PDB file of C-alpha atoms in Angstrom:
ATOM      1  CA  MET T   1     -41.411 117.526 -67.791  1.00 77.00           C
ATOM      2  CA  THR T   2     -44.453 119.814 -67.673  1.00 89.00           C
ATOM      3  CA  PHE T   3     -44.491 123.367 -66.364  1.00 93.00           C
ATOM      4  CA  ASN T   4     -47.428 125.605 -65.539  1.00 94.00           C
ATOM      5  CA  ASN T   5     -48.227 129.017 -64.058  1.00 94.00           C
ATOM      6  CA  GLU T   6     -47.078 127.804 -60.633  1.00 95.00           C
ATOM      7  CA  SER T   7     -43.648 126.624 -61.820  1.00 94.00           C
ATOM      8  CA  THR T   8     -40.671 128.449 -60.354  1.00 93.00           C
ATOM      9  CA  THR T   9     -37.285 129.154 -61.869  1.00 92.00           C
ATOM     10  CA  ASP T  10     -35.875 126.446 -59.621  1.00 92.00           C
ATOM     11  CA  ASP T  11     -38.446 123.978 -61.021  1.00 93.00           C
ATOM     12  CA  VAL T  12     -37.403 124.808 -64.579  1.00 94.00           C
ATOM     13  CA  LEU T  13     -33.670 124.564 -63.853  1.00 95.00           C
ATOM     14  CA  ALA T  14     -33.854 121.504 -61.577  1.00 94.00           C
ATOM     15  CA  GLY T  15     -31.195 118.950 -62.440  1.00 93.00           C
ATOM     16  CA  LEU T  16     -29.207 121.283 -64.685  1.00 95.00           C
ATOM     17  CA  ASP T  17     -25.528 121.918 -64.088  1.00 96.00           C
ATOM     18  CA  LEU T  18     -24.725 125.302 -65.601  1.00 97.00           C
ATOM     19  CA  SER T  19     -21.088 125.292 -64.469  1.00 98.00           C
ATOM     20  CA  GLY T  20     -18.875 126.846 -67.116  1.00 97.00           C
ATOM     21  CA  ARG T  21     -21.830 128.558 -68.822  1.00 98.00           C
ATOM     22  CA  ARG T  22     -22.006 132.339 -69.092  1.00 99.00           C
ATOM     23  CA  PHE T  23     -25.163 134.450 -69.209  1.00 98.00           C
ATOM     24  CA  VAL T  24     -25.814 138.162 -69.692  1.00 98.00           C
ATOM     25  CA  ILE T  25     -28.945 139.400 -67.916  1.00 98.00           C
ATOM     26  CA  THR T  26     -30.346 142.863 -68.640  1.00 97.00           C
ATOM     27  CA  GLY T  27     -32.598 144.446 -66.048  1.00 97.00           C
ATOM     28  CA  ALA T  28     -30.814 142.410 -63.392  1.00 97.00           C
ATOM     29  CA  ALA T  29     -31.462 144.835 -60.518  1.00 96.00           C
ATOM     30  CA  SER T  30     -35.073 143.782 -59.963  1.00 96.00           C
ATOM     31  CA  GLY T  31     -38.000 141.627 -61.013  1.00 96.00           C
ATOM     32  CA  LEU T  32     -37.540 138.883 -63.572  1.00 95.00           C
ATOM     33  CA  GLY T  33     -33.955 139.893 -64.268  1.00 97.00           C
ATOM     34  CA  GLU T  34     -32.977 139.595 -60.626  1.00 97.00           C
ATOM     35  CA  GLU T  35     -34.767 136.259 -60.231  1.00 96.00           C
ATOM     36  CA  SER T  36     -33.185 134.903 -63.413  1.00 95.00           C
ATOM     37  CA  THR T  37     -29.759 135.973 -62.184  1.00 97.00           C
ATOM     38  CA  ARG T  38     -30.305 134.326 -58.795  1.00 96.00           C
ATOM     39  CA  ALA T  39     -31.536 131.065 -60.281  1.00 96.00           C
ATOM     40  CA  LEU T  40     -28.800 130.783 -62.908  1.00 97.00           C
ATOM     41  CA  ALA T  41     -26.053 131.536 -60.378  1.00 96.00           C
ATOM     42  CA  ALA T  42     -27.549 129.000 -57.950  1.00 95.00           C
ATOM     43  CA  HIS T  43     -27.099 126.358 -60.645  1.00 96.00           C
ATOM     44  CA  GLY T  44     -23.429 127.182 -61.200  1.00 97.00           C
ATOM     45  CA  ALA T  45     -23.603 129.729 -64.022  1.00 98.00           C
ATOM     46  CA  SER T  46     -21.434 132.802 -64.317  1.00 98.00           C
ATOM     47  CA  VAL T  47     -23.769 135.784 -64.732  1.00 98.00           C
ATOM     48  CA  LEU T  48     -23.021 139.294 -65.982  1.00 98.00           C
ATOM     49  CA  MET T  49     -25.628 141.616 -64.460  1.00 98.00           C
ATOM     50  CA  LEU T  50     -26.628 144.736 -66.417  1.00 97.00           C
ATOM     51  CA  ALA T  51     -28.941 147.463 -65.110  1.00 96.00           C
ATOM     52  CA  ARG T  52     -29.515 151.194 -65.581  1.00 96.00           C
ATOM     53  CA  ASP T  53     -28.907 152.046 -61.921  1.00 96.00           C
ATOM     54  CA  PRO T  54     -25.457 150.936 -60.707  1.00 94.00           C
ATOM     55  CA  ALA T  55     -26.422 151.278 -57.024  1.00 96.00           C
ATOM     56  CA  LYS T  56     -29.492 149.036 -57.436  1.00 96.00           C
ATOM     57  CA  ASN T  57     -27.409 146.582 -59.443  1.00 95.00           C
ATOM     58  CA  ASP T  58     -24.853 146.412 -56.622  1.00 95.00           C
ATOM     59  CA  GLU T  59     -27.659 145.845 -54.082  1.00 95.00           C
ATOM     60  CA  ALA T  60     -29.115 143.028 -56.177  1.00 94.00           C
ATOM     61  CA  ALA T  61     -25.684 141.422 -56.585  1.00 92.00           C
ATOM     62  CA  ALA T  62     -25.220 141.432 -52.810  1.00 93.00           C
ATOM     63  CA  ARG T  63     -28.484 139.524 -52.227  1.00 88.00           C
TER      64      ARG T  63
END
């Protein structure tokens, strides 16, 4: 499979079952960290979200 600058996280993770896998994401309240968290969780992973601002982290977790 080939990826390029237009590939999304969903493209990269397509077909993967991450059930039972655990990930720790730093900077999870925004940007790449938030997108990585969303994509991994959408594919069945358990994700521990870490961020400097607890309120922003809670907001990101709710999305």
